[in-house]
Amino acid sequence: MKHRVTAQVNLDRIAQNYNYIRSLVGSARVMAVVKADAYGHGAGIVSNMLESIGCTDFAVACLSEAQELRASGVKGNILILGPTDAKMINEVIEGDFIQTVDSFEYAKALSKYGCVRVHIKVDTGMSRLGIYCHSEAFVSPCADEISSIASLENISIEGIFTHFADSDGDGEQFTRWQYKIFSALLSELESRNISVGIRHCCNSAATIRYPEMHLDMVRAGIILYGLMPSANIQDENIRPAMRLSARVCAVHTLKAGDCVSYGCGYRAKSDTRVAVIAIGYADGFSRVYSGKELIRINGKSFATVGKICMDMCMVDIGLDFECSVRDEAVIFETSEDIDKLASALGTINYEILCSLKHRVKLEYISE
């Protein structure tokens, strides 16, 4: 290993996942969700690779992410999912980005700056962003507001979407309710001859679980990178694209009673050896992992001992285990590894990928 911490990203795996998703959705388009630096995989390189194999649509969280993507050479459609300050809308226009619009007031503010490409966000139950439409009683008022947006000069409606709150959950009732409301709204808009462009509602979970809801486009996030949105959804054709490892930077012997790390919370019960691993919480390996069996060296799993430090952590390898400086310590390479980290942290696999810090070296490989 050349670097202290390396995240190997297998671009072939991402390409295979993308092509598999395409095979699931028929004529629908696949929007690659590459926000949060492509969930830690490197948005510029990942997006350019995807564009080279036919992807035309990308989603990011904010203007700065959109600008970074365009600067990397991406030429396709880039949807900004979050709000952009109206005072910065000229930068949206200059970048030829698509801005999410969640109200008539916001659309009106944007229209003052020139022609803006937009997708309209409808809130059918997520209660985050969007024009409120939580039941059939709100379909007509929501359509009224969208009609008002459509009448604005300089607003070019190219799409409409909603976001499912529970498509990866135990049941189907709430997702089907959201889809029913969204479908009713689309029918109402069609009856009024209001063109809203591309219709999309499926996130990763719904893309796999609800093929009847694919509409014109699906938004592939976590499945693009080879992980499942939850334990309720399984598909063996989706394979993880990232492998995280760190370097053993020291191996030394302890005497019985010697303590390890801050607070002296761990003391050796007998003479032993400790391997120091060059990864810590400043790399995204949380202090919460202290004392948990989450590191694999030369095929054997070890628990960290003592508190995880900012830049390093330690494992007790005993007196006889073969381990040398520069050996590789694997943090994760399978979806099960990532799920184990997520469970230890009390979170989801998304956060594990997104928590890696910039000093973790991304290394791109092919199969």
Short mmCIF file of C-alpha atoms in Angstrom, two decimals:
data_model
loop_
_atom_site.label_atom_id
_atom_site.label_comp_id
_atom_site.label_asym_id
_atom_site.label_seq_id
_atom_site.Cartn_x
_atom_site.Cartn_y
_atom_site.Cartn_z
CA MET A 1 0.00 0.00 0.00
CA LYS A 2 1.31 3.44 -0.95
CA HIS A 3 -1.11 5.42 1.19
CA ARG A 4 -2.03 5.28 4.86
CA VAL A 5 -5.75 4.83 4.03
CA THR A 6 -7.06 3.82 0.61
CA ALA A 7 -10.58 3.49 -0.73
CA GLN A 8 -10.43 1.39 -3.87
CA VAL A 9 -13.31 2.17 -6.22
CA ASN A 10 -14.12 -0.44 -8.84
CA LEU A 11 -15.51 1.51 -11.80
CA ASP A 12 -16.42 -1.71 -13.61
CA ARG A 13 -18.70 -2.62 -10.72
CA ILE A 14 -20.48 0.74 -10.92
CA ALA A 15 -20.87 0.33 -14.68
CA GLN A 16 -22.26 -3.18 -14.18
CA ASN A 17 -24.69 -1.93 -11.54
CA TYR A 18 -25.81 0.88 -13.85
CA ASN A 19 -26.38 -1.48 -16.78
CA TYR A 20 -28.27 -3.89 -14.54
CA ILE A 21 -30.52 -1.07 -13.32
CA ARG A 22 -31.14 -0.10 -16.93
CA SER A 23 -32.20 -3.68 -17.65
CA LEU A 24 -34.79 -3.42 -14.87
CA VAL A 25 -36.48 -0.22 -16.02
CA GLY A 26 -37.14 -0.86 -19.70
CA SER A 27 -37.60 2.38 -21.61
CA ALA A 28 -37.30 4.58 -18.53
CA ARG A 29 -34.16 6.64 -18.09
CA VAL A 30 -31.77 6.14 -15.17
CA MET A 31 -30.72 9.27 -13.32
CA ALA A 32 -27.44 8.69 -11.50
CA VAL A 33 -27.56 10.26 -8.05
CA VAL A 34 -24.00 11.50 -7.53
CA LYS A 35 -24.50 13.90 -4.64
CA ALA A 36 -22.10 13.78 -1.67
CA ASP A 37 -19.20 13.13 -4.08
CA ALA A 38 -21.03 10.12 -5.52
CA TYR A 39 -21.57 8.75 -2.01
CA GLY A 40 -17.83 9.02 -1.42
CA HIS A 41 -16.81 7.33 -4.69
CA GLY A 42 -15.69 10.50 -6.50
CA ALA A 43 -18.42 12.29 -8.43
CA GLY A 44 -16.34 13.60 -11.33
CA ILE A 45 -14.68 10.33 -12.29
CA VAL A 46 -17.79 8.22 -11.65
CA SER A 47 -20.06 10.56 -13.62
CA ASN A 48 -17.73 10.82 -16.59
CA MET A 49 -17.49 7.03 -16.72
CA LEU A 50 -21.28 6.72 -16.56
CA GLU A 51 -21.71 9.34 -19.27
CA SER A 52 -19.31 7.37 -21.48
CA ILE A 53 -21.62 4.33 -21.30
CA GLY A 54 -24.81 6.26 -22.01
CA CYS A 55 -26.02 7.96 -18.83
CA THR A 56 -27.51 11.36 -19.63
CA ASP A 57 -28.99 12.42 -16.29
CA PHE A 58 -27.33 13.19 -12.97
CA ALA A 59 -28.59 14.47 -9.62
CA VAL A 60 -26.67 16.49 -7.04
CA ALA A 61 -27.62 18.18 -3.77
CA CYS A 62 -26.54 21.76 -4.40
CA LEU A 63 -25.12 24.30 -6.85
CA SER A 64 -21.48 23.78 -5.86
CA GLU A 65 -21.76 20.05 -6.55
CA ALA A 66 -23.32 20.79 -9.94
CA GLN A 67 -20.51 23.19 -10.80
CA GLU A 68 -17.85 20.66 -9.80
CA LEU A 69 -19.53 18.05 -11.99
CA ARG A 70 -19.65 20.37 -14.99
CA ALA A 71 -16.02 21.42 -14.43
CA SER A 72 -15.04 17.73 -14.49
CA GLY A 73 -16.37 17.51 -18.05
CA VAL A 74 -19.90 16.15 -17.58
CA LYS A 75 -22.12 17.42 -20.39
CA GLY A 76 -25.45 15.79 -19.52
CA ASN A 77 -28.46 17.01 -17.56
CA ILE A 78 -27.63 17.91 -13.96
CA LEU A 79 -30.56 18.27 -11.56
CA ILE A 80 -29.98 20.24 -8.37
CA LEU A 81 -32.20 18.56 -5.79
CA GLY A 82 -31.94 21.23 -3.10
CA PRO A 83 -32.81 24.93 -3.17
CA THR A 84 -30.42 27.48 -4.66
CA ASP A 85 -30.51 31.06 -3.44
CA ALA A 86 -32.30 33.13 -6.08
CA LYS A 87 -29.40 35.60 -6.04
CA MET A 88 -27.19 32.81 -7.41
CA ILE A 89 -29.58 31.68 -10.11
CA ASN A 90 -27.43 33.26 -12.83
CA GLU A 91 -24.87 30.57 -12.01
CA VAL A 92 -27.55 27.92 -12.50
CA ILE A 93 -28.35 29.41 -15.91
CA GLU A 94 -24.69 29.71 -16.89
CA GLY A 95 -24.02 26.10 -15.95
CA ASP A 96 -27.12 24.91 -17.83
CA PHE A 97 -28.31 23.15 -14.69
CA ILE A 98 -31.86 22.09 -13.83
CA GLN A 99 -33.18 23.61 -10.61
CA THR A 100 -35.72 21.91 -8.35
CA VAL A 101 -38.68 24.20 -7.67
CA ASP A 102 -40.96 23.62 -4.67
CA SER A 103 -43.37 26.56 -4.81
CA PHE A 104 -44.82 29.25 -7.04
CA GLU A 105 -43.10 31.92 -4.95
CA TYR A 106 -39.69 30.37 -5.51
CA ALA A 107 -40.32 29.89 -9.23
CA LYS A 108 -41.40 33.54 -9.53
CA ALA A 109 -38.22 34.68 -7.80
CA LEU A 110 -36.11 32.61 -10.18
CA SER A 111 -37.93 33.85 -13.28
CA LYS A 112 -36.57 37.37 -12.78
CA TYR A 113 -33.05 36.25 -13.68
CA GLY A 114 -33.61 34.68 -17.10
CA CYS A 115 -34.73 31.36 -18.53
CA VAL A 116 -34.37 28.60 -15.94
CA ARG A 117 -34.77 24.87 -16.55
CA VAL A 118 -36.73 23.33 -13.65
CA HIS A 119 -38.18 20.13 -12.26
CA ILE A 120 -41.15 20.61 -9.93
CA LYS A 121 -40.97 18.81 -6.59
CA VAL A 122 -44.23 17.55 -5.09
CA ASP A 123 -44.47 16.57 -1.41
CA THR A 124 -46.71 13.49 -1.25
CA GLY A 125 -45.71 12.50 2.26
CA MET A 126 -41.98 12.97 2.86
CA SER A 127 -42.67 16.39 4.45
CA ARG A 128 -39.34 17.77 3.35
CA LEU A 129 -39.38 19.78 0.10
CA GLY A 130 -42.18 20.16 -2.40
CA ILE A 131 -45.62 21.53 -3.09
CA TYR A 132 -47.90 20.03 -0.43
CA CYS A 133 -50.06 17.19 -1.75
CA HIS A 134 -50.55 14.67 1.04
CA SER A 135 -54.02 13.51 0.01
CA GLU A 136 -56.43 13.61 -2.90
CA ALA A 137 -58.01 16.72 -1.39
CA PHE A 138 -54.82 18.62 -2.26
CA VAL A 139 -54.49 17.40 -5.85
CA SER A 140 -56.48 20.28 -7.34
CA PRO A 141 -54.78 23.06 -5.29
CA CYS A 142 -51.38 21.54 -6.13
CA ALA A 143 -52.30 21.49 -9.83
CA ASP A 144 -53.38 25.13 -9.53
CA GLU A 145 -49.97 26.08 -8.17
CA ILE A 146 -48.17 24.12 -10.88
CA SER A 147 -50.38 25.84 -13.48
CA SER A 148 -49.29 29.20 -12.08
CA ILE A 149 -45.64 28.13 -12.32
CA ALA A 150 -46.18 27.02 -15.92
CA SER A 151 -47.55 30.47 -16.78
CA LEU A 152 -44.40 32.25 -15.66
CA GLU A 153 -42.05 33.66 -18.26
CA ASN A 154 -38.50 32.25 -18.15
CA ILE A 155 -39.53 29.06 -16.35
CA SER A 156 -39.06 25.96 -18.49
CA ILE A 157 -40.68 22.95 -16.80
CA GLU A 158 -38.78 19.83 -17.88
CA GLY A 159 -39.87 17.41 -15.18
CA ILE A 160 -41.93 16.68 -12.09
CA PHE A 161 -41.09 14.35 -9.22
CA THR A 162 -41.84 13.22 -5.71
CA HIS A 163 -39.81 11.27 -3.16
CA PHE A 164 -40.90 8.13 -1.32
CA ALA A 165 -40.51 8.15 2.45
CA ASP A 166 -40.85 4.42 3.15
CA SER A 167 -40.14 2.48 -0.04
CA ASP A 168 -37.48 0.45 1.79
CA GLY A 169 -39.70 -0.18 4.83
CA ASP A 170 -41.45 -3.28 6.12
CA GLY A 171 -44.77 -2.53 4.44
CA GLU A 172 -46.03 -1.17 1.13
CA GLN A 173 -49.07 0.84 2.19
CA PHE A 174 -47.50 4.28 2.52
CA THR A 175 -45.52 4.03 -0.71
CA ARG A 176 -48.59 2.93 -2.63
CA TRP A 177 -50.52 5.80 -1.07
CA GLN A 178 -47.87 8.31 -2.18
CA TYR A 179 -47.86 6.87 -5.68
CA LYS A 180 -51.65 7.01 -5.86
CA ILE A 181 -51.60 10.72 -4.94
CA PHE A 182 -48.79 11.48 -7.39
CA SER A 183 -50.60 9.60 -10.16
CA ALA A 184 -53.82 11.50 -9.44
CA LEU A 185 -51.90 14.77 -9.71
CA LEU A 186 -50.33 13.73 -13.02
CA SER A 187 -53.79 12.84 -14.37
CA GLU A 188 -55.16 16.19 -13.23
CA LEU A 189 -52.31 18.05 -14.93
CA GLU A 190 -52.84 16.07 -18.12
CA SER A 191 -56.57 16.88 -18.09
CA ARG A 192 -55.63 20.56 -17.91
CA ASN A 193 -53.14 20.21 -20.79
CA ILE A 194 -50.27 21.28 -18.52
CA SER A 195 -47.03 19.77 -19.78
CA VAL A 196 -44.65 18.80 -16.97
CA GLY A 197 -42.05 16.79 -18.88
CA ILE A 198 -40.26 13.81 -17.34
CA ARG A 199 -42.12 12.11 -14.49
CA HIS A 200 -40.09 10.37 -11.79
CA CYS A 201 -40.66 9.08 -8.28
CA CYS A 202 -38.55 5.93 -7.76
CA ASN A 203 -35.49 6.06 -5.55
CA SER A 204 -33.19 3.03 -5.25
CA ALA A 205 -35.57 0.97 -3.14
CA ALA A 206 -38.61 1.65 -5.33
CA THR A 207 -36.62 1.00 -8.51
CA ILE A 208 -36.14 -2.61 -7.40
CA ARG A 209 -39.35 -3.12 -5.43
CA TYR A 210 -42.03 -1.34 -7.49
CA PRO A 211 -41.43 -1.80 -11.25
CA GLU A 212 -44.92 -0.49 -11.98
CA MET A 213 -43.83 2.92 -10.63
CA HIS A 214 -40.81 3.51 -12.90
CA LEU A 215 -42.64 6.09 -15.04
CA ASP A 216 -40.23 8.04 -17.32
CA MET A 217 -37.13 7.93 -15.13
CA VAL A 218 -35.77 6.41 -11.92
CA ARG A 219 -33.22 7.93 -9.54
CA ALA A 220 -30.51 5.39 -8.69
CA GLY A 221 -28.45 6.22 -5.63
CA ILE A 222 -27.17 3.60 -3.20
CA ILE A 223 -27.80 0.68 -5.59
CA LEU A 224 -25.55 2.33 -8.16
CA TYR A 225 -22.68 1.85 -5.70
CA GLY A 226 -23.64 -1.72 -4.96
CA LEU A 227 -25.49 -1.59 -1.64
CA MET A 228 -29.10 -2.28 -0.69
CA PRO A 229 -31.26 0.50 0.79
CA SER A 230 -32.34 -1.80 3.63
CA ALA A 231 -32.54 -5.43 4.69
CA ASN A 232 -36.05 -5.56 3.20
CA ILE A 233 -34.61 -5.40 -0.31
CA GLN A 234 -32.15 -7.89 -1.73
CA ASP A 235 -30.72 -8.30 -5.21
CA GLU A 236 -27.58 -10.36 -5.70
CA ASN A 237 -26.93 -8.67 -9.06
CA ILE A 238 -26.00 -5.43 -7.28
CA ARG A 239 -22.37 -5.57 -6.10
CA PRO A 240 -20.42 -3.13 -3.91
CA ALA A 241 -17.86 -0.96 -5.67
CA MET A 242 -15.70 0.25 -2.77
CA ARG A 243 -13.06 -1.44 -0.63
CA LEU A 244 -11.54 0.45 2.32
CA SER A 245 -8.19 -0.49 3.83
CA ALA A 246 -5.42 1.06 5.91
CA ARG A 247 -1.75 0.39 6.50
CA VAL A 248 -0.22 -1.21 9.56
CA CYS A 249 2.22 1.51 10.57
CA ALA A 250 3.79 -0.06 13.67
CA VAL A 251 3.93 -3.34 15.58
CA HIS A 252 5.26 -3.39 19.13
CA THR A 253 5.27 -5.53 22.25
CA LEU A 254 3.42 -4.77 25.47
CA LYS A 255 4.06 -6.13 28.93
CA ALA A 256 1.21 -7.34 31.12
CA GLY A 257 -0.47 -4.32 32.66
CA ASP A 258 0.54 -1.85 29.95
CA CYS A 259 -2.27 0.46 28.90
CA VAL A 260 -3.30 1.46 25.40
CA SER A 261 -4.51 4.85 24.12
CA TYR A 262 -6.27 7.79 25.76
CA GLY A 263 -7.81 7.35 29.18
CA CYS A 264 -5.89 4.11 29.81
CA GLY A 265 -9.17 2.24 29.44
CA TYR A 266 -7.50 -0.89 28.10
CA ARG A 267 -4.71 -2.77 29.85
CA ALA A 268 -2.94 -5.84 28.51
CA LYS A 269 -3.80 -8.92 30.59
CA SER A 270 -0.55 -10.59 29.58
CA ASP A 271 2.47 -9.96 27.39
CA THR A 272 1.23 -9.33 23.85
CA ARG A 273 1.79 -7.36 20.67
CA VAL A 274 -0.18 -4.42 19.34
CA ALA A 275 -0.53 -3.46 15.67
CA VAL A 276 -1.07 0.24 15.05
CA ILE A 277 -3.39 0.92 12.09
CA ALA A 278 -3.15 4.20 10.20
CA ILE A 279 -6.85 5.07 10.30
CA GLY A 280 -8.79 7.11 12.84
CA TYR A 281 -11.89 9.18 13.33
CA ALA A 282 -10.53 12.01 11.17
CA ASP A 283 -10.67 9.54 8.28
CA GLY A 284 -14.24 8.51 9.07
CA PHE A 285 -13.44 5.52 11.31
CA SER A 286 -15.56 6.65 14.23
CA ARG A 287 -14.45 6.65 17.87
CA VAL A 288 -17.68 4.73 18.52
CA TYR A 289 -15.97 1.70 16.95
CA SER A 290 -13.57 1.47 19.90
CA GLY A 291 -13.49 -2.09 21.24
CA LYS A 292 -15.45 -3.56 18.31
CA GLU A 293 -14.22 -6.34 16.01
CA LEU A 294 -14.18 -4.49 12.70
CA ILE A 295 -10.65 -4.82 11.28
CA ARG A 296 -9.22 -7.73 9.29
CA ILE A 297 -5.45 -8.32 8.96
CA ASN A 298 -4.10 -11.19 6.89
CA GLY A 299 -7.49 -12.90 6.96
CA LYS A 300 -8.15 -12.64 10.69
CA SER A 301 -10.60 -10.25 12.38
CA PHE A 302 -9.58 -8.12 15.33
CA ALA A 303 -11.26 -5.73 17.75
CA THR A 304 -9.65 -2.38 18.37
CA VAL A 305 -8.19 -1.89 21.84
CA GLY A 306 -8.21 1.42 23.66
CA LYS A 307 -9.86 4.51 22.25
CA ILE A 308 -9.68 5.11 18.51
CA CYS A 309 -7.50 8.17 17.92
CA MET A 310 -7.79 10.95 15.34
CA ASP A 311 -5.29 9.32 12.96
CA MET A 312 -4.70 5.80 14.26
CA CYS A 313 -6.17 2.87 16.13
CA MET A 314 -4.69 -0.22 17.74
CA VAL A 315 -5.48 -3.94 17.75
CA ASP A 316 -4.14 -6.67 20.02
CA ILE A 317 -2.66 -9.33 17.71
CA GLY A 318 -1.11 -11.58 20.34
CA LEU A 319 2.42 -12.90 20.37
CA ASP A 320 2.27 -15.45 17.55
CA PHE A 321 0.17 -13.85 14.78
CA GLU A 322 2.19 -12.89 11.70
CA CYS A 323 1.88 -9.17 11.09
CA SER A 324 4.40 -6.63 9.84
CA VAL A 325 4.61 -2.91 9.15
CA ARG A 326 2.95 -2.07 5.78
CA ASP A 327 0.58 -5.04 5.97
CA GLU A 328 -2.95 -4.23 4.88
CA ALA A 329 -5.77 -3.86 7.39
CA VAL A 330 -9.15 -4.25 5.67
CA ILE A 331 -12.00 -2.14 7.05
CA PHE A 332 -14.62 -3.21 4.52
CA GLU A 333 -14.88 -4.94 1.15
CA THR A 334 -18.34 -6.55 1.21
CA SER A 335 -21.83 -5.25 1.81
CA GLU A 336 -21.87 -7.33 5.00
CA ASP A 337 -18.75 -5.52 6.24
CA ILE A 338 -20.40 -2.16 5.62
CA ASP A 339 -23.63 -3.24 7.30
CA LYS A 340 -21.61 -4.36 10.32
CA LEU A 341 -19.99 -0.93 10.56
CA ALA A 342 -23.38 0.73 10.19
CA SER A 343 -24.88 -1.45 12.93
CA ALA A 344 -22.00 -0.65 15.29
CA LEU A 345 -22.58 3.04 14.68
CA GLY A 346 -26.36 2.77 14.92
CA THR A 347 -26.87 4.10 11.41
CA ILE A 348 -27.33 3.01 7.77
CA ASN A 349 -24.87 1.97 5.09
CA TYR A 350 -25.33 5.31 3.26
CA GLU A 351 -23.64 7.13 6.13
CA ILE A 352 -20.65 4.78 6.17
CA LEU A 353 -19.83 5.60 2.55
CA CYS A 354 -20.49 9.31 2.95
CA SER A 355 -18.44 9.64 6.15
CA LEU A 356 -15.06 9.03 4.49
CA LYS A 357 -12.90 12.15 4.67
CA HIS A 358 -10.94 13.87 1.92
CA ARG A 359 -7.58 12.58 3.11
CA VAL A 360 -8.69 9.03 2.36
CA LYS A 361 -7.05 8.35 -0.99
CA LEU A 362 -9.42 7.24 -3.74
CA GLU A 363 -7.84 4.68 -6.03
CA TYR A 364 -9.71 3.55 -9.15
CA ILE A 365 -9.42 -0.04 -10.30
CA SER A 366 -11.05 -2.35 -12.84
CA GLU A 367 -11.91 -6.01 -12.62
#
